[in-house]
Coordinates of C-alpha atoms and ligand atoms in Angstrom, one line a residue:
M1 CA 34.2 -188.5 -163.9
A2 CA 34.9 -188.8 -167.5
I3 CA 31.6 -187.1 -168.0
Y4 CA 33.7 -184.6 -171.1
S5 CA 35.1 -185.5 -173.9
N6 CA 38.2 -184.0 -176.1
S7 CA 35.5 -184.5 -178.9
K8 CA 35.2 -181.6 -181.0
A9 CA 32.0 -182.8 -181.9
P10 CA 28.9 -181.2 -180.5
N11 CA 28.2 -183.9 -177.3
L12 CA 24.1 -183.8 -177.2
L13 CA 24.9 -186.2 -174.3
V14 CA 26.3 -183.3 -172.6
I15 CA 24.4 -180.9 -173.0
A16 CA 21.3 -183.1 -172.0
Y17 CA 22.8 -184.2 -168.5
F18 CA 23.2 -180.2 -167.4
V19 CA 20.2 -179.6 -168.5
V20 CA 17.8 -181.8 -167.3
L21 CA 20.2 -182.1 -164.0
A22 CA 18.5 -180.1 -161.2
C23 CA 21.0 -177.7 -160.3
F24 CA 20.0 -176.9 -156.2
T25 CA 23.8 -176.0 -154.6
T26 CA 23.1 -173.0 -152.5
L27 CA 24.6 -170.1 -154.0
S28 CA 28.0 -168.7 -152.4
A29 CA 31.1 -167.1 -153.7
A30 CA 34.1 -169.0 -154.8
N31 CA 36.6 -168.4 -152.3
F32 CA 40.3 -167.3 -153.3
I33 CA 41.8 -169.8 -151.3
R34 CA 39.4 -172.3 -151.3
D35 CA 38.9 -172.4 -155.6
A36 CA 41.9 -170.7 -156.8
E37 CA 45.6 -170.8 -157.3
I38 CA 48.5 -168.1 -158.3
T39 CA 49.8 -169.7 -161.2
W40 CA 52.3 -166.6 -161.9
G41 CA 55.1 -163.5 -161.2
D42 CA 57.0 -164.8 -158.6
G43 CA 54.1 -163.7 -155.1
R44 CA 53.3 -159.5 -156.9
G45 CA 50.0 -161.3 -157.0
K46 CA 48.7 -161.5 -153.3
V47 CA 45.6 -163.0 -151.6
L48 CA 42.9 -160.7 -149.1
E49 CA 40.6 -161.0 -146.5
G50 CA 40.9 -164.8 -146.3
G51 CA 40.2 -164.9 -149.9
R52 CA 37.6 -162.7 -150.5
G53 CA 40.1 -160.7 -153.0
L54 CA 43.2 -161.3 -153.9
S55 CA 45.3 -158.3 -155.5
L56 CA 48.2 -158.5 -158.8
S57 CA 50.4 -156.1 -159.5
L58 CA 53.1 -155.8 -162.8
D59 CA 56.3 -154.9 -162.2
Q60 CA 58.8 -154.0 -165.1
Y61 CA 60.5 -157.6 -164.2
S62 CA 56.9 -159.3 -164.2
G63 CA 53.2 -159.5 -164.2
S64 CA 51.5 -162.1 -162.1
G65 CA 47.9 -164.6 -162.9
F66 CA 46.4 -166.5 -160.8
Q67 CA 43.4 -169.3 -162.7
S68 CA 40.2 -171.5 -161.0
K69 CA 40.8 -175.0 -159.9
N70 CA 38.4 -176.7 -161.2
E71 CA 37.0 -176.8 -165.0
Y72 CA 33.4 -175.4 -166.2
L73 CA 30.8 -176.1 -169.5
F74 CA 28.7 -174.2 -169.1
G75 CA 28.5 -171.0 -166.2
R76 CA 27.9 -168.0 -164.4
F77 CA 31.1 -166.0 -163.7
D78 CA 31.2 -162.7 -162.1
M79 CA 34.7 -160.9 -160.4
Q80 CA 34.1 -157.5 -159.0
L81 CA 37.0 -155.4 -160.2
K82 CA 39.0 -152.1 -159.6
L83 CA 41.2 -151.7 -162.2
V84 CA 44.4 -149.7 -162.3
P85 CA 44.6 -146.3 -161.4
G86 CA 46.1 -142.8 -162.2
N87 CA 48.5 -143.5 -165.3
S88 CA 47.6 -147.3 -166.5
A89 CA 49.2 -146.6 -170.4
G90 CA 50.5 -149.8 -171.4
T91 CA 48.7 -152.8 -169.0
V92 CA 46.2 -155.0 -169.6
T93 CA 43.9 -156.6 -166.5
T94 CA 42.2 -159.6 -167.5
F95 CA 38.8 -161.9 -166.4
F96 CA 38.6 -165.0 -169.1
L97 CA 37.3 -168.3 -169.8
S98 CA 39.6 -170.4 -171.5
S99 CA 40.4 -174.4 -172.6
Q100 CA 43.5 -175.2 -172.9
G101 CA 45.0 -177.2 -176.4
E102 CA 45.1 -176.9 -179.7
G103 CA 41.9 -176.0 -181.2
H104 CA 40.6 -173.8 -177.8
D105 CA 37.7 -172.0 -176.6
E106 CA 37.9 -169.0 -175.3
I107 CA 36.2 -166.2 -173.4
D108 CA 37.6 -162.4 -173.2
F109 CA 37.4 -159.6 -171.1
E110 CA 40.8 -157.5 -171.2
F111 CA 41.0 -153.8 -170.2
L112 CA 43.0 -152.3 -172.1
G113 CA 45.1 -149.0 -169.3
N114 CA 45.3 -145.7 -170.7
S115 CA 47.1 -142.5 -170.0
T116 CA 45.7 -140.4 -166.7
G117 CA 42.5 -139.0 -167.2
E118 CA 41.8 -141.5 -170.4
P119 CA 39.8 -143.8 -170.7
Y120 CA 40.0 -147.6 -170.6
T121 CA 39.3 -149.3 -173.3
V122 CA 37.3 -152.9 -172.7
H123 CA 38.3 -156.0 -175.4
T124 CA 35.7 -158.1 -176.1
N125 CA 36.3 -161.3 -178.3
V126 CA 34.8 -165.5 -178.1
Y127 CA 37.3 -167.8 -180.1
A128 CA 35.5 -171.6 -180.3
Q129 CA 37.6 -174.5 -181.9
G130 CA 40.4 -172.6 -181.8
K131 CA 39.5 -169.2 -184.3
G132 CA 38.7 -165.2 -182.7
N133 CA 38.6 -162.3 -184.8
K134 CA 35.3 -161.9 -183.4
E135 CA 36.8 -158.6 -180.8
Q136 CA 33.7 -156.0 -179.9
Q137 CA 36.1 -152.9 -177.6
F138 CA 33.2 -150.9 -175.5
R139 CA 34.0 -147.7 -172.9
L140 CA 32.7 -148.0 -169.6
W141 CA 30.2 -145.5 -168.6
F142 CA 32.4 -144.5 -165.0
D143 CA 35.4 -145.0 -163.5
P144 CA 36.9 -148.6 -163.2
T145 CA 40.1 -147.5 -161.2
A146 CA 37.3 -145.9 -158.3
T147 CA 36.2 -148.8 -157.2
F148 CA 34.8 -151.9 -158.2
H149 CA 31.9 -153.0 -160.7
T150 CA 31.0 -155.9 -161.8
Y151 CA 32.0 -158.4 -164.9
S152 CA 30.5 -161.7 -165.8
I153 CA 30.1 -164.0 -168.2
V154 CA 27.1 -165.7 -168.7
W155 CA 27.7 -169.4 -171.3
N156 CA 24.5 -171.6 -172.3
P157 CA 24.7 -173.9 -175.0
Q158 CA 23.0 -171.3 -177.0
R159 CA 24.4 -168.0 -176.5
I160 CA 27.5 -165.6 -174.2
I161 CA 26.2 -163.0 -173.1
F162 CA 28.1 -160.1 -171.5
L163 CA 28.1 -158.3 -168.2
V164 CA 29.1 -155.3 -166.1
D165 CA 27.1 -154.3 -163.0
N166 CA 24.7 -156.6 -164.0
S167 CA 24.1 -154.4 -168.0
P168 CA 24.3 -156.5 -171.2
I169 CA 27.3 -155.1 -173.1
R170 CA 27.7 -158.5 -175.7
V171 CA 25.6 -161.0 -177.3
F172 CA 27.0 -164.5 -178.9
H173 CA 24.4 -165.9 -179.6
N174 CA 25.0 -169.0 -180.7
H175 CA 25.4 -170.0 -185.1
E176 CA 26.5 -174.0 -184.9
T177 CA 23.7 -174.5 -188.0
S178 CA 25.2 -171.8 -190.5
G179 CA 28.6 -173.4 -189.8
I180 CA 30.2 -171.1 -187.1
A181 CA 31.7 -172.8 -184.6
F182 CA 30.4 -172.0 -181.2
P183 CA 32.1 -172.7 -177.4
K184 CA 29.9 -175.6 -176.4
S185 CA 32.2 -179.9 -175.4
Q186 CA 36.2 -178.1 -174.2
P187 CA 35.9 -177.8 -170.1
M188 CA 36.6 -174.4 -169.6
R189 CA 38.8 -172.4 -166.6
V190 CA 39.0 -169.1 -165.2
Y191 CA 42.0 -167.5 -165.7
C192 CA 43.0 -163.5 -164.5
S193 CA 46.2 -161.5 -165.0
L194 CA 47.9 -158.5 -165.2
W195 CA 50.5 -157.8 -167.4
N196 CA 52.8 -155.6 -169.4
A197 CA 52.0 -155.2 -173.7
D198 CA 53.3 -151.9 -174.9
D199 CA 53.6 -152.9 -177.8
W200 CA 50.3 -152.6 -178.5
A201 CA 47.8 -152.4 -175.8
T202 CA 47.6 -147.9 -175.3
Q203 CA 46.7 -145.8 -178.7
G204 CA 48.0 -148.7 -180.6
G205 CA 51.3 -149.3 -179.3
R206 CA 52.5 -145.4 -179.0
V207 CA 52.3 -145.2 -175.0
K208 CA 54.3 -146.5 -173.4
T209 CA 54.3 -147.9 -169.4
D210 CA 55.9 -145.7 -167.4
W211 CA 57.9 -147.6 -164.6
A212 CA 58.7 -145.2 -162.6
L213 CA 54.8 -145.7 -161.1
A214 CA 55.7 -149.1 -160.7
P215 CA 54.7 -151.7 -158.6
F216 CA 50.1 -151.4 -161.2
V217 CA 48.2 -153.2 -158.8
A218 CA 44.5 -153.8 -160.1
N219 CA 42.5 -155.7 -157.1
Y220 CA 39.5 -158.5 -157.8
R221 CA 37.0 -160.0 -155.6
N222 CA 33.8 -160.9 -154.7
F223 CA 34.5 -163.9 -157.8
N224 CA 31.1 -166.0 -158.0
I225 CA 30.9 -169.3 -160.0
N226 CA 27.9 -170.5 -160.4
G227 CA 28.9 -173.5 -163.9
C228 CA 29.2 -177.3 -164.0
A229 CA 32.1 -178.6 -162.3
S230 CA 33.7 -181.7 -164.3
G231 CA 32.0 -184.3 -162.1
G232 CA 29.6 -182.6 -163.0
S233 CA 27.7 -181.0 -159.9
C234 CA 25.9 -177.0 -161.4
G235 CA 25.5 -173.8 -159.0
S236 CA 22.3 -172.5 -159.0
S237 CA 21.0 -173.1 -163.0
S238 CA 19.2 -169.9 -163.9
W239 CA 21.8 -168.8 -166.0
Q240 CA 21.3 -171.5 -168.3
T241 CA 19.0 -170.4 -170.0
L242 CA 19.9 -167.2 -169.8
E243 CA 18.3 -164.9 -172.6
L244 CA 17.6 -160.7 -172.6
D245 CA 14.8 -159.9 -172.0
S246 CA 13.1 -156.8 -173.9
K247 CA 14.0 -154.4 -170.8
G248 CA 17.8 -156.3 -171.3
R249 CA 17.8 -155.7 -175.6
N250 CA 17.0 -151.9 -174.8
R251 CA 19.6 -151.8 -172.4
L252 CA 22.4 -153.2 -175.0
R253 CA 21.8 -151.3 -177.7
W254 CA 21.8 -148.0 -175.9
V255 CA 25.3 -149.3 -175.1
Q256 CA 25.7 -150.5 -178.2
Q257 CA 25.0 -147.2 -179.8
N258 CA 26.8 -145.1 -177.2
H259 CA 29.5 -147.1 -175.9
M260 CA 30.7 -149.2 -178.8
V261 CA 34.0 -148.4 -180.4
Y262 CA 34.9 -150.7 -182.5
N263 CA 33.0 -153.8 -183.3
Y264 CA 34.5 -156.2 -185.7
C265 CA 31.1 -156.5 -187.5
A266 CA 31.6 -153.7 -188.9
D267 CA 34.6 -153.6 -190.0
S268 CA 35.2 -154.1 -194.0
Q269 CA 38.9 -153.3 -194.2
R270 CA 39.2 -156.2 -192.7
F271 CA 36.8 -158.7 -193.4
P272 CA 37.6 -157.6 -197.5
Q273 CA 35.5 -161.0 -198.3
G274 CA 32.1 -160.2 -195.9
V275 CA 31.7 -160.3 -192.6
S276 CA 31.6 -163.1 -190.7
I277 CA 27.5 -164.8 -191.2
E278 CA 26.5 -163.7 -187.9
C279 CA 26.7 -160.4 -187.8
K280 CA 24.0 -160.6 -190.5
R281 CA 22.0 -162.9 -188.0
S282 CA 22.6 -161.7 -184.9
R283 CA 19.9 -159.2 -183.6
F284 CA 20.0 -157.7 -180.2
Ligands
NAG1 C1 43.0 -144.4 -174.1 O1 42.9 -142.8 -174.9 C2 42.7 -142.5 -175.9 C3 42.7 -140.7 -176.2 O2 40.6 -140.9 -176.1 C4 42.0 -143.3 -177.0 O3 42.4 -142.5 -178.3 C5 42.3 -144.5 -176.5 O4 41.2 -145.5 -177.2 C6 42.3 -144.9 -175.5 N1 42.1 -146.3 -175.2 C7 43.0 -147.4 -175.5 C8 43.3 -148.6 -175.2 O5 44.2 -146.9 -176.5

């Protein structure tokens, strides 16, 4: 069904369609066998427990990755992740959404490994029509390698919300009226990967991957998608208008004040002409 056009222009009809559409599909967890496919790594990615879990591994020859079979235009995407334990320096574990082709849109969660005992960095970014440069980075308030935690992306026409265990850590508002591109007309797939990035990931590339510890393994489970898939079927619809209430705004403020370690909005050295407009407009 040709609901999605490739035009970069906002497709109001598509949005109206999804807003009007009542979505009463029952909430059911995605299954890695049915809803995803391992796309690289030559056996380093493994489906576990009949599709409820998936592990990715990395050694000096290759990392591995998988992607969702479907594409989605807006949705809520939840993934539980247990990151590489111990010395994970040089490794990067990802969970992100991306469209394909030129001028692509992308919404990223990337987990930058570290030496034993040193904290992971959670890197977030938003690309619209091929343009990124909207990084915010965080430290977690728990050990992400000890057990599974839930990382979520809520993407609706008004905003993108990044959540960790249901705590909002970042909101990227739609500021198209101020001329800031926002991802809203290109359907995206879910992508996850574990790969080596020791040229930049850990302490600016100073700490390298210790291959004597390979294979490095990251675990994924309880993948959940409530989105509008190609063909127009949507999952439960509460995410379609989700915004933060006062409790959510307080929690976001707490995370940003205590756990944010990098904010592109505060980096005037990098953006000497002035930071992007949404930085001035965005309230919590
Ligand atoms: C790793 O730990 C060091 C020291 O605590 C810290 O400066 C750095 O930001 C951490 N994360 C990464 C990805 O390098």
